[in-house]
């Protein structure tokens, strides 16, 4: 048994256009034209139903994919939290016993200092020497400010930029666990 191939939406629209043009031709009997128009109109309605069904199916599938993405993002966040908790615990224990590294059968665990992290507390109070002028606006030059405050930290300072009594920006030191 052979399955009849349904006409495409484009062929239905083409036939409907051709039949509409024939409405002005008086040589074609009105009954024939009416029957043909009704048949093509029926095919168009059937095709419309199929399109609606497919579009609704896609909408449902998109919603399921969104839900799965949300579930996987939550799982990823949980895994990242577990990873951070384990590494923080390792760093705490290594500090407590005064070890910089642990060599195991699976690899080496050590910690290393991260570059100082910059936190700009009040961008409006940052001195002009640490600002970059862009035609549309003025922006804090984070690289220059981080470098200056990191140097201050290295020289025994606090790594804090003050404007009067208010802290404008500061760098903080941190470390991370490295597993090789």
mmCIF file of C-alpha atoms in Angstrom:
data_model
loop_
_atom_site.group_PDB
_atom_site.id
_atom_site.type_symbol
_atom_site.label_atom_id
_atom_site.label_comp_id
_atom_site.label_asym_id
_atom_site.label_seq_id
_atom_site.Cartn_x
_atom_site.Cartn_y
_atom_site.Cartn_z
ATOM 1 C CA UNK A 1 0.000 0.000 0.000
ATOM 2 C CA UNK A 2 1.452 3.315 -1.062
ATOM 3 C CA UNK A 3 0.953 6.406 1.063
ATOM 4 C CA UNK A 4 -0.308 9.390 -0.899
ATOM 5 C CA UNK A 5 2.050 12.331 -0.695
ATOM 6 C CA UNK A 6 0.361 15.462 0.581
ATOM 7 C CA UNK A 7 0.914 18.668 -1.387
ATOM 8 C CA UNK A 8 3.242 21.275 0.064
ATOM 9 C CA UNK A 9 1.956 24.565 1.411
ATOM 10 C CA UNK A 10 3.654 26.383 -1.465
ATOM 11 C CA UNK A 11 1.965 24.223 -4.131
ATOM 12 C CA UNK A 12 -1.429 24.746 -2.439
ATOM 13 C CA UNK A 13 -0.921 28.506 -2.408
ATOM 14 C CA UNK A 14 0.202 28.444 -6.070
ATOM 15 C CA UNK A 15 -2.898 26.485 -7.099
ATOM 16 C CA UNK A 16 -5.134 28.792 -5.079
ATOM 17 C CA UNK A 17 -3.543 31.784 -6.845
ATOM 18 C CA UNK A 18 -4.060 30.170 -10.253
ATOM 19 C CA UNK A 19 -7.708 29.387 -9.478
ATOM 20 C CA UNK A 20 -8.290 32.928 -8.245
ATOM 21 C CA UNK A 21 -6.925 34.221 -11.571
ATOM 22 C CA UNK A 22 -9.341 31.904 -13.408
ATOM 23 C CA UNK A 23 -12.321 33.528 -11.650
ATOM 24 C CA UNK A 24 -12.147 36.295 -14.239
ATOM 25 C CA UNK A 25 -12.126 33.794 -17.128
ATOM 26 C CA UNK A 26 -15.722 33.346 -18.269
ATOM 27 C CA UNK A 27 -14.909 30.224 -20.314
ATOM 28 C CA UNK A 28 -14.449 28.150 -17.139
ATOM 29 C CA UNK A 29 -17.775 26.976 -15.670
ATOM 30 C CA UNK A 30 -18.527 28.481 -12.261
ATOM 31 C CA UNK A 31 -19.373 25.081 -10.720
ATOM 32 C CA UNK A 32 -16.021 23.602 -11.753
ATOM 33 C CA UNK A 33 -14.201 26.616 -10.339
ATOM 34 C CA UNK A 34 -16.225 26.475 -7.100
ATOM 35 C CA UNK A 35 -15.466 22.746 -6.663
ATOM 36 C CA UNK A 36 -11.762 23.281 -7.381
ATOM 37 C CA UNK A 37 -11.589 26.249 -4.992
ATOM 38 C CA UNK A 38 -13.361 24.244 -2.273
ATOM 39 C CA UNK A 39 -10.934 21.328 -2.758
ATOM 40 C CA UNK A 40 -7.845 23.553 -2.598
ATOM 41 C CA UNK A 41 -9.328 25.450 0.337
ATOM 42 C CA UNK A 42 -9.826 22.109 2.139
ATOM 43 C CA UNK A 43 -6.191 21.168 1.464
ATOM 44 C CA UNK A 44 -5.120 24.568 2.832
ATOM 45 C CA UNK A 45 -7.151 24.017 6.015
ATOM 46 C CA UNK A 46 -5.663 20.511 6.421
ATOM 47 C CA UNK A 47 -2.158 21.907 5.888
ATOM 48 C CA UNK A 48 -2.917 24.673 8.431
ATOM 49 C CA UNK A 49 -3.938 22.017 10.968
ATOM 50 C CA UNK A 50 -0.697 20.133 10.341
ATOM 51 C CA UNK A 51 1.347 23.329 10.772
ATOM 52 C CA UNK A 52 -0.443 24.170 14.037
ATOM 53 C CA UNK A 53 0.185 20.651 15.335
ATOM 54 C CA UNK A 54 3.899 20.844 14.446
ATOM 55 C CA UNK A 55 4.311 24.336 15.919
ATOM 56 C CA UNK A 56 2.611 23.240 19.158
ATOM 57 C CA UNK A 57 4.847 20.167 19.230
ATOM 58 C CA UNK A 58 7.935 22.393 18.840
ATOM 59 C CA UNK A 59 6.702 24.706 21.621
ATOM 60 C CA UNK A 60 6.265 21.729 23.955
ATOM 61 C CA UNK A 61 9.709 20.383 23.090
ATOM 62 C CA UNK A 62 11.280 23.827 23.594
ATOM 63 C CA UNK A 63 9.692 24.032 27.066
ATOM 64 C CA UNK A 64 11.040 20.575 27.953
ATOM 65 C CA UNK A 65 14.501 21.621 26.752
ATOM 66 C CA UNK A 66 14.309 24.824 28.851
ATOM 67 C CA UNK A 67 13.368 22.752 31.904
ATOM 68 C CA UNK A 68 16.256 20.367 31.242
ATOM 69 C CA UNK A 69 18.671 23.293 30.835
ATOM 70 C CA UNK A 70 17.484 24.724 34.166
ATOM 71 C CA UNK A 71 17.908 21.315 35.817
ATOM 72 C CA UNK A 72 21.416 20.910 34.399
ATOM 73 C CA UNK A 73 22.380 24.460 35.398
ATOM 74 C CA UNK A 74 21.235 23.762 38.966
ATOM 75 C CA UNK A 75 23.209 20.507 38.956
ATOM 76 C CA UNK A 76 26.290 22.313 37.601
ATOM 77 C CA UNK A 77 25.963 24.941 40.349
ATOM 78 C CA UNK A 78 25.725 22.180 42.956
ATOM 79 C CA UNK A 79 28.825 20.444 41.534
ATOM 80 C CA UNK A 80 30.752 23.729 41.538
ATOM 81 C CA UNK A 81 29.745 24.252 45.168
ATOM 82 C CA UNK A 82 30.976 20.763 46.075
ATOM 83 C CA UNK A 83 34.245 21.411 44.230
ATOM 84 C CA UNK A 84 34.746 24.724 46.069
ATOM 85 C CA UNK A 85 33.852 23.200 49.443
ATOM 86 C CA UNK A 86 36.399 20.392 48.972
ATOM 87 C CA UNK A 87 39.136 22.775 47.830
ATOM 88 C CA UNK A 88 38.428 25.225 50.672
ATOM 89 C CA UNK A 89 38.592 22.342 53.132
ATOM 90 C CA UNK A 90 41.889 21.161 51.633
ATOM 91 C CA UNK A 91 43.348 24.674 51.820
ATOM 92 C CA UNK A 92 42.204 25.044 55.439
ATOM 93 C CA UNK A 93 43.737 21.706 56.460
ATOM 94 C CA UNK A 94 46.980 22.363 54.593
ATOM 95 C CA UNK A 95 47.285 25.764 56.332
ATOM 96 C CA UNK A 96 46.507 24.161 59.703
ATOM 97 C CA UNK A 97 49.350 21.614 59.378
ATOM 98 C CA UNK A 98 51.701 24.015 57.582
ATOM 99 C CA UNK A 99 51.987 22.049 54.318
ATOM 100 C CA UNK A 100 52.274 23.648 50.898
ATOM 101 C CA UNK A 101 51.721 20.393 49.020
ATOM 102 C CA UNK A 102 50.568 16.793 49.361
ATOM 103 C CA UNK A 103 51.855 14.140 46.999
ATOM 104 C CA UNK A 104 49.488 11.209 46.598
ATOM 105 C CA UNK A 105 49.226 8.187 44.305
ATOM 106 C CA UNK A 106 46.846 10.082 42.008
ATOM 107 C CA UNK A 107 48.741 13.349 41.805
ATOM 108 C CA UNK A 108 50.033 16.381 43.638
ATOM 109 C CA UNK A 109 47.865 18.812 45.586
ATOM 110 C CA UNK A 110 49.289 22.260 46.225
ATOM 111 C CA UNK A 111 48.128 25.826 46.595
ATOM 112 C CA UNK A 112 49.254 28.954 44.864
ATOM 113 C CA UNK A 113 48.658 32.640 45.386
ATOM 114 C CA UNK A 114 46.245 34.290 42.983
ATOM 115 C CA UNK A 115 46.949 37.763 41.615
ATOM 116 C CA UNK A 116 45.386 40.475 43.779
ATOM 117 C CA UNK A 117 41.698 41.009 43.041
ATOM 118 C CA UNK A 118 40.503 44.606 42.630
ATOM 119 C CA UNK A 119 37.277 45.832 44.183
ATOM 120 C CA UNK A 120 36.256 49.370 43.230
ATOM 121 C CA UNK A 121 34.060 50.630 46.058
ATOM 122 C CA UNK A 122 33.176 54.076 44.657
ATOM 123 C CA UNK A 123 33.948 54.706 40.966
ATOM 124 C CA UNK A 124 33.049 58.398 41.250
ATOM 125 C CA UNK A 125 35.764 58.974 43.853
ATOM 126 C CA UNK A 126 38.620 57.320 41.898
ATOM 127 C CA UNK A 127 41.386 59.880 41.137
ATOM 128 C CA UNK A 128 41.737 61.063 37.522
ATOM 129 C CA UNK A 129 45.066 59.242 37.048
ATOM 130 C CA UNK A 130 43.179 55.929 37.166
ATOM 131 C CA UNK A 131 40.404 56.949 34.759
ATOM 132 C CA UNK A 132 40.209 56.314 31.034
ATOM 133 C CA UNK A 133 38.313 58.836 28.952
ATOM 134 C CA UNK A 134 36.148 57.262 26.284
ATOM 135 C CA UNK A 135 34.256 59.691 24.029
ATOM 136 C CA UNK A 136 30.872 58.670 25.477
ATOM 137 C CA UNK A 137 31.887 58.462 29.138
ATOM 138 C CA UNK A 138 34.712 58.176 31.665
ATOM 139 C CA UNK A 139 35.640 54.704 32.834
ATOM 140 C CA UNK A 140 37.897 53.382 35.618
ATOM 141 C CA UNK A 141 41.161 51.923 34.289
ATOM 142 C CA UNK A 142 41.035 48.736 36.349
ATOM 143 C CA UNK A 143 44.398 47.446 35.125
ATOM 144 C CA UNK A 144 46.319 50.583 36.195
ATOM 145 C CA UNK A 145 44.463 50.797 39.501
ATOM 146 C CA UNK A 146 44.996 47.094 40.274
ATOM 147 C CA UNK A 147 48.696 47.410 39.420
ATOM 148 C CA UNK A 148 49.173 50.450 41.668
ATOM 149 C CA UNK A 149 47.314 48.929 44.618
ATOM 150 C CA UNK A 150 49.035 45.548 44.185
ATOM 151 C CA UNK A 151 52.395 47.355 44.280
ATOM 152 C CA UNK A 152 51.263 49.147 47.449
ATOM 153 C CA UNK A 153 50.350 45.757 48.947
ATOM 154 C CA UNK A 154 53.735 44.336 47.917
ATOM 155 C CA UNK A 155 55.515 47.286 49.569
ATOM 156 C CA UNK A 156 53.784 46.544 52.879
ATOM 157 C CA UNK A 157 50.802 48.870 52.431
ATOM 158 C CA UNK A 158 47.181 47.948 52.825
ATOM 159 C CA UNK A 159 46.358 47.955 49.089
ATOM 160 C CA UNK A 160 43.538 50.439 49.665
ATOM 161 C CA UNK A 161 42.949 53.707 47.779
ATOM 162 C CA UNK A 162 41.479 56.326 50.088
ATOM 163 C CA UNK A 163 39.700 59.569 49.246
ATOM 164 C CA UNK A 164 39.650 61.436 52.522
ATOM 165 C CA UNK A 165 38.201 59.015 55.070
ATOM 166 C CA UNK A 166 36.443 56.863 52.474
ATOM 167 C CA UNK A 167 37.923 53.792 50.800
ATOM 168 C CA UNK A 168 37.587 54.097 47.022
ATOM 169 C CA UNK A 169 39.145 50.819 45.866
ATOM 170 C CA UNK A 170 41.102 47.921 47.320
ATOM 171 C CA UNK A 171 42.891 44.755 46.302
ATOM 172 C CA UNK A 172 42.625 41.506 48.180
ATOM 173 C CA UNK A 173 44.923 38.501 48.183
ATOM 174 C CA UNK A 174 43.586 35.005 47.679
ATOM 175 C CA UNK A 175 44.879 31.508 46.993
ATOM 176 C CA UNK A 176 43.575 28.489 45.177
ATOM 177 C CA UNK A 177 44.136 24.739 45.295
ATOM 178 C CA UNK A 178 45.936 23.267 42.296
ATOM 179 C CA UNK A 179 45.709 19.543 41.498
ATOM 180 C CA UNK A 180 48.113 18.129 38.930
#
